[in-house]
Coordinates of C-alpha atoms in Angstrom, one line a residue:
X179 CA 63.1 -293.2 -13.3
X180 CA 60.8 -290.5 -12.8
X181 CA 63.3 -288.2 -11.8
X182 CA 65.7 -289.1 -14.5
X183 CA 63.1 -288.3 -16.7
X184 CA 62.6 -284.8 -15.3
X185 CA 66.2 -284.2 -15.3
X186 CA 66.4 -285.0 -19.1
X187 CA 63.5 -282.7 -19.6
X188 CA 65.2 -280.0 -17.9
X189 CA 68.5 -280.2 -19.6
X190 CA 66.6 -280.2 -23.1
X191 CA 65.0 -276.8 -22.0
X192 CA 68.3 -275.7 -21.0
X193 CA 69.5 -276.4 -24.2
X194 CA 66.7 -274.9 -26.2
X195 CA 66.3 -271.9 -24.4
X196 CA 69.1 -270.8 -22.6
X197 CA 72.1 -271.8 -25.1
X198 CA 70.3 -270.5 -28.1
X199 CA 72.8 -268.6 -30.1
X200 CA 72.6 -265.0 -29.4
X201 CA 71.0 -262.5 -31.9
X202 CA 73.6 -261.3 -34.2
X203 CA 74.4 -257.9 -34.5
X204 CA 74.0 -255.8 -38.0
X205 CA 77.2 -256.1 -39.7
X206 CA 78.5 -252.9 -41.0
X207 CA 79.2 -252.9 -44.4
X208 CA 83.1 -252.7 -44.4
X209 CA 84.6 -251.7 -47.8
X210 CA 87.6 -253.7 -49.0
X211 CA 89.1 -251.3 -52.1
X212 CA 86.3 -250.5 -54.2
X213 CA 83.8 -253.1 -53.1
X214 CA 81.6 -253.6 -50.1
X215 CA 80.8 -256.8 -48.2
X216 CA 77.2 -257.6 -47.8
X217 CA 75.4 -260.4 -45.8
X218 CA 72.6 -262.6 -47.5
X219 CA 71.1 -265.8 -47.7
X220 CA 69.8 -268.2 -50.4
X221 CA 68.0 -271.7 -49.8
X222 CA 65.3 -270.2 -47.6
X223 CA 61.4 -271.6 -47.4
X224 CA 58.4 -269.5 -46.8
X225 CA 54.6 -270.2 -46.6
X226 CA 54.9 -270.9 -50.3
X227 CA 56.5 -274.2 -49.6
X228 CA 54.2 -277.2 -48.2
X229 CA 56.6 -277.6 -45.3
X230 CA 57.0 -274.2 -44.2
X231 CA 54.6 -271.7 -42.5
X232 CA 57.2 -268.6 -42.4
X233 CA 55.5 -265.4 -43.7
X234 CA 57.7 -262.8 -45.3
X235 CA 57.4 -260.7 -42.9
X236 CA 58.9 -263.1 -40.3
X237 CA 61.5 -263.9 -42.6
X238 CA 62.2 -260.2 -43.0
X239 CA 62.3 -259.7 -39.0
X240 CA 64.7 -262.4 -38.6
X241 CA 67.1 -261.3 -41.8
X242 CA 67.2 -257.3 -40.0
X243 CA 68.1 -259.2 -36.4
X244 CA 70.9 -261.1 -37.9
X245 CA 72.5 -258.2 -40.6
X246 CA 70.9 -260.2 -43.3
X247 CA 70.5 -257.7 -46.2
X248 CA 69.1 -260.1 -48.7
X249 CA 66.9 -263.1 -49.1
X250 CA 66.4 -265.6 -52.3
X251 CA 63.4 -267.9 -51.2
X252 CA 63.7 -271.2 -52.8
X253 CA 60.4 -272.6 -52.3
X254 CA 59.8 -276.0 -53.4
X255 CA 58.4 -276.1 -57.0
X256 CA 54.5 -277.2 -57.1
X257 CA 54.4 -278.7 -60.6
X258 CA 50.5 -278.1 -60.7
X259 CA 50.7 -274.6 -59.6
X260 CA 50.8 -272.1 -62.6
X261 CA 54.1 -270.4 -62.9
X262 CA 54.3 -267.0 -62.3
X263 CA 57.3 -264.6 -62.3
X264 CA 57.4 -262.6 -59.3
X265 CA 59.5 -259.6 -59.3
X266 CA 61.9 -258.9 -56.3
X267 CA 60.7 -256.2 -53.8
X268 CA 61.8 -254.9 -50.7
X269 CA 60.2 -255.8 -47.7
X270 CA 61.0 -254.2 -44.1
X271 CA 64.6 -252.9 -45.9
X272 CA 65.4 -256.5 -46.9
X273 CA 65.6 -257.1 -50.6
X274 CA 63.5 -260.5 -51.5
X275 CA 64.2 -262.5 -54.6
X276 CA 61.5 -265.4 -55.2
X277 CA 63.1 -268.8 -56.8
X278 CA 62.2 -272.2 -56.4
X279 CA 64.2 -275.3 -55.3
X280 CA 63.5 -278.5 -57.6
X281 CA 65.1 -281.8 -56.1
X282 CA 66.3 -284.7 -58.3
X283 CA 68.9 -285.9 -55.8
X284 CA 70.7 -282.9 -55.9
X285 CA 68.5 -280.1 -55.6
X286 CA 68.5 -277.0 -58.4
X287 CA 67.9 -273.6 -56.6
X288 CA 66.7 -270.8 -59.4
X289 CA 65.5 -267.4 -59.3
X290 CA 63.7 -266.8 -62.5
X291 CA 65.1 -264.7 -65.0
X292 CA 63.5 -260.9 -64.8
X293 CA 65.3 -257.8 -65.0
X294 CA 68.0 -258.9 -62.9
X295 CA 69.1 -261.8 -65.0
X296 CA 69.0 -265.4 -63.8
X297 CA 70.8 -267.5 -61.0
X298 CA 71.0 -271.3 -60.9
X299 CA 72.6 -272.9 -57.7
X300 CA 73.1 -276.5 -57.5
X301 CA 72.0 -277.4 -53.6
X302 CA 72.3 -280.3 -51.5
X303 CA 75.9 -281.5 -53.8
X304 CA 76.3 -284.1 -50.9
X305 CA 73.6 -285.9 -53.1
X306 CA 75.1 -285.1 -56.4
X307 CA 75.7 -288.2 -58.5
X308 CA 78.4 -288.2 -61.4
X309 CA 75.2 -286.7 -64.1
X310 CA 75.7 -283.2 -65.8
X311 CA 73.2 -281.7 -63.4
X312 CA 75.4 -279.1 -62.2
X313 CA 77.6 -278.8 -64.9
X314 CA 76.3 -275.4 -66.1
X315 CA 75.1 -273.9 -62.8
X316 CA 76.0 -270.2 -61.6
X317 CA 77.0 -271.4 -58.0
X318 CA 77.4 -274.1 -55.9
X319 CA 75.8 -274.6 -52.2
X320 CA 79.0 -275.6 -50.3
X321 CA 77.3 -276.1 -47.1
X322 CA 73.7 -276.7 -46.0
X323 CA 72.8 -277.1 -42.4
X324 CA 69.8 -279.4 -42.9
X325 CA 72.2 -282.2 -44.8
X326 CA 74.6 -281.4 -42.0
X327 CA 71.7 -282.1 -39.4
X328 CA 71.1 -285.2 -40.8
X329 CA 74.6 -286.4 -41.0
X330 CA 75.2 -285.5 -37.3
X331 CA 71.7 -286.3 -35.9
X332 CA 72.7 -289.1 -33.3
X333 CA 75.3 -286.2 -31.9
X334 CA 72.7 -283.6 -32.0
X335 CA 70.7 -285.6 -29.9
X336 CA 73.6 -286.4 -27.2
X337 CA 74.4 -282.7 -27.5
X338 CA 70.9 -281.3 -26.8
X339 CA 70.9 -283.4 -23.2
X340 CA 74.4 -283.5 -22.4
X341 CA 76.5 -280.4 -24.0
X342 CA 73.6 -278.1 -25.0
X343 CA 75.9 -275.5 -24.9
X344 CA 77.4 -277.1 -28.0
X345 CA 74.1 -278.3 -29.7
X346 CA 74.5 -275.5 -32.8
X347 CA 78.1 -275.9 -33.1
X348 CA 77.5 -279.6 -34.1
X349 CA 76.3 -278.0 -37.4
X350 CA 79.3 -276.1 -37.9
X351 CA 81.5 -278.2 -40.6
X352 CA 81.5 -278.9 -44.0
X353 CA 81.6 -282.1 -45.9
X354 CA 85.1 -283.2 -47.4
X355 CA 83.2 -284.6 -50.1
X356 CA 81.8 -281.3 -50.7
X357 CA 85.3 -279.8 -51.5
X358 CA 85.9 -282.5 -53.6
X359 CA 82.7 -282.3 -55.7
X360 CA 83.8 -278.0 -56.0
X361 CA 87.1 -279.1 -56.8
X362 CA 86.2 -281.7 -59.5
X363 CA 83.5 -279.9 -61.2
X364 CA 85.9 -276.5 -61.4
X365 CA 88.7 -278.7 -62.7
X366 CA 86.6 -280.3 -65.4
X367 CA 85.0 -276.8 -66.9
X368 CA 88.2 -275.2 -66.2
X369 CA 86.3 -272.1 -64.6
X370 CA 85.8 -270.6 -61.2
X371 CA 82.7 -271.8 -59.9
X372 CA 81.2 -269.3 -57.0
X373 CA 80.1 -270.8 -53.6
X374 CA 77.2 -270.0 -51.4
X375 CA 75.8 -271.1 -47.7
X376 CA 72.3 -272.8 -47.6
X377 CA 70.5 -272.4 -44.2
X378 CA 67.8 -274.5 -45.8
X379 CA 65.4 -272.7 -43.2
X380 CA 61.9 -273.8 -42.9
X381 CA 61.3 -272.9 -39.3
X382 CA 59.4 -276.4 -39.0
X383 CA 61.2 -278.3 -36.4
X384 CA 60.1 -277.9 -32.9
X385 CA 61.1 -280.2 -29.4
X386 CA 59.1 -279.3 -26.3
X387 CA 56.9 -276.8 -28.1
X388 CA 60.0 -275.0 -29.1
X389 CA 61.0 -274.1 -32.5
X390 CA 64.7 -275.0 -33.0
X391 CA 65.4 -273.6 -36.8
X392 CA 64.0 -270.7 -36.7
X393 CA 64.9 -268.1 -39.0
X394 CA 67.1 -266.0 -36.4
X395 CA 69.0 -268.9 -35.7
X396 CA 69.7 -270.2 -39.4
X397 CA 70.2 -266.8 -40.6
X398 CA 72.9 -266.3 -37.4
X399 CA 74.8 -269.4 -37.7
X400 CA 76.0 -269.3 -41.8
X401 CA 75.4 -267.0 -44.4
X402 CA 76.8 -266.2 -47.6
X403 CA 78.9 -262.9 -48.6
X404 CA 78.8 -261.0 -51.7
X405 CA 81.3 -258.3 -52.5
X406 CA 79.1 -255.5 -54.3
X407 CA 80.6 -252.3 -56.1
X408 CA 81.2 -249.7 -54.1
X409 CA 79.5 -247.6 -56.5
X410 CA 76.4 -249.4 -57.1
X411 CA 73.2 -250.3 -55.1
X412 CA 71.8 -253.5 -53.8
X413 CA 69.6 -254.8 -56.3
X414 CA 68.6 -258.1 -58.1
X415 CA 70.7 -257.2 -61.0
X416 CA 73.9 -256.1 -58.9
X417 CA 73.8 -259.2 -56.7
X418 CA 73.2 -261.3 -59.2
X419 CA 76.0 -259.8 -61.1
X420 CA 78.4 -260.2 -57.9
X421 CA 77.7 -263.9 -57.8
X422 CA 78.2 -265.0 -61.5
X423 CA 81.6 -263.2 -60.9
X424 CA 82.6 -265.4 -58.1
X425 CA 82.6 -262.3 -55.7
X426 CA 81.1 -264.2 -52.7
X427 CA 82.5 -266.3 -49.4
X428 CA 80.6 -268.3 -46.9
X429 CA 81.2 -267.4 -43.4
X430 CA 79.8 -269.5 -40.1
X431 CA 78.9 -265.8 -38.8
X432 CA 78.2 -266.8 -35.1
X433 CA 82.1 -267.5 -34.8
X434 CA 82.5 -263.6 -35.3
X435 CA 82.0 -261.1 -37.7
X436 CA 84.0 -262.0 -41.0
X437 CA 83.1 -258.8 -42.9
X438 CA 85.7 -257.1 -45.0
X439 CA 87.7 -260.4 -45.4
X440 CA 89.0 -260.7 -48.9
X441 CA 91.5 -263.4 -50.9
X442 CA 93.1 -262.0 -53.7
X443 CA 96.3 -262.3 -55.9
X444 CA 98.7 -259.4 -55.2
X445 CA 99.3 -258.5 -58.6
X446 CA 95.5 -257.5 -59.2
X447 CA 94.8 -256.0 -55.8
X448 CA 92.0 -256.7 -53.2
X449 CA 89.0 -256.5 -55.1
X450 CA 88.1 -260.4 -55.2
X451 CA 88.1 -262.6 -56.8
X452 CA 90.3 -263.1 -59.4
X453 CA 88.4 -265.4 -61.9
X454 CA 91.7 -266.3 -63.6
X455 CA 95.2 -264.8 -63.2
X456 CA 98.6 -265.2 -64.5
X457 CA 101.3 -266.8 -62.3
X458 CA 101.5 -264.4 -59.6
X459 CA 104.3 -263.6 -56.8
X460 CA 101.6 -263.8 -54.0
X461 CA 98.2 -264.8 -52.8
X462 CA 97.1 -262.8 -49.8
X463 CA 94.3 -263.2 -47.5
X464 CA 93.3 -260.6 -45.1
X465 CA 90.7 -260.1 -42.4
X466 CA 89.4 -256.8 -41.8
X467 CA 90.8 -256.3 -38.3
X468 CA 93.1 -258.5 -36.5
X469 CA 92.1 -261.8 -35.1
X470 CA 94.8 -264.0 -32.9
X471 CA 92.1 -266.9 -32.5
X472 CA 92.0 -267.5 -36.1
X473 CA 94.1 -269.9 -38.0
X474 CA 94.3 -269.4 -42.0
X475 CA 94.9 -272.8 -43.9
X476 CA 95.6 -272.3 -48.1
X477 CA 94.5 -275.0 -50.4
X478 CA 95.8 -275.6 -53.6
X479 CA 93.1 -278.2 -55.0
X480 CA 92.3 -280.0 -51.8
X481 CA 95.7 -280.0 -50.0
X482 CA 97.0 -278.1 -47.4
X483 CA 99.8 -275.9 -48.7
X484 CA 102.4 -274.1 -46.0
X485 CA 101.8 -270.5 -45.9
X486 CA 103.2 -267.6 -43.7
X487 CA 100.2 -266.1 -41.5
X488 CA 99.6 -263.3 -38.9
X489 CA 96.3 -262.4 -36.9
X490 CA 95.5 -260.6 -40.2
X491 CA 95.7 -263.5 -42.4
X492 CA 98.6 -264.9 -44.6
X493 CA 100.1 -265.5 -48.0
X494 CA 101.5 -267.9 -50.5
X495 CA 104.3 -267.2 -52.3
X496 CA 104.6 -268.2 -55.8
X497 CA 101.9 -270.0 -56.1
X498 CA 101.7 -273.2 -58.5
X499 CA 99.3 -273.1 -61.2
X500 CA 95.6 -274.4 -60.5
X501 CA 92.6 -273.7 -58.1
X502 CA 93.6 -272.0 -54.6
X503 CA 91.1 -271.3 -51.8
X504 CA 91.5 -270.7 -47.9
X505 CA 89.8 -271.6 -44.9
X506 CA 89.9 -269.6 -41.5
X507 CA 89.2 -271.7 -38.5
X508 CA 88.2 -270.7 -34.7
X509 CA 88.6 -273.2 -32.0
X510 CA 89.3 -275.8 -34.8
X511 CA 85.7 -275.3 -36.4
X512 CA 85.6 -273.5 -40.0
X513 CA 84.8 -269.7 -40.0
X514 CA 85.4 -268.7 -43.4
X515 CA 85.7 -270.5 -46.7
X516 CA 86.8 -268.2 -49.5
X517 CA 86.0 -268.8 -53.3
X518 CA 88.8 -269.9 -55.8
X519 CA 91.2 -268.3 -57.4
X520 CA 92.9 -269.7 -60.5
X521 CA 96.3 -269.4 -60.9
X522 CA 97.0 -270.4 -64.9

């Protein structure tokens, strides 16, 4: 029995110290036509939340290590505290925007109205009921790593001991119900609803004294990519404008650098996205560089549609009216989730 316990502890140590994801390189800001692809994070908690101790400097170091250029902090709102708008600022080269998270079943992630405008994101949409809580938000959190961990907590525990090299792979999925919520709300409102990814980073989960959800790890696993206009710099204003305009996609970056990915309607050209387009001859998904290990699927609503694909992406000809998106997979796991194109 003692030998089994020692073996189990050894496997646990291996899982936490040997098979942690490698630190991501800094992704280049590749251009797609007139736009630049900038990686960032929303749904991050700091010492301003009751359940986190992370300092801004610690979060900035993790951002720099994983190629993240912007952070939207969404600390838990304290009803008894005096509400103050804190202006965005740059810390160690990373743009910090200070927002809050308010939980009412689902979560409302908001960045307060300042010079850059305002941003509201519906988070934890796996908890969303049929209320109108998320009807008027600017974006939806299509994936949340904390929710994924809760959903797969048994498999996480098993992988920690018996397949430690797959421990973090366990978090790599999008709940089908999240896609359904996204499509339902977009159809109901007749508009593009942008998507973001939520690492829901707290850096507060420890096993054997090892933090398994460090900011570096969480930022490396999944992120939100925004397409900024090439002639404008990164600021609160330009970031919010890009998200409002639907110029986002989500990526599990540890599977590979997606920078430069784009999904567009042929007649309008590569800048993404088309918030609405007339009947197009072709919808095109393109990688910045060939990737023979990726599989591209086109979705009309939530149904897979036959498409022509190659190592650079693929296309669908004469698309039917409705909401279209693409998902790129690697080894059967989701890698890139595009925003919608609405064909009218």
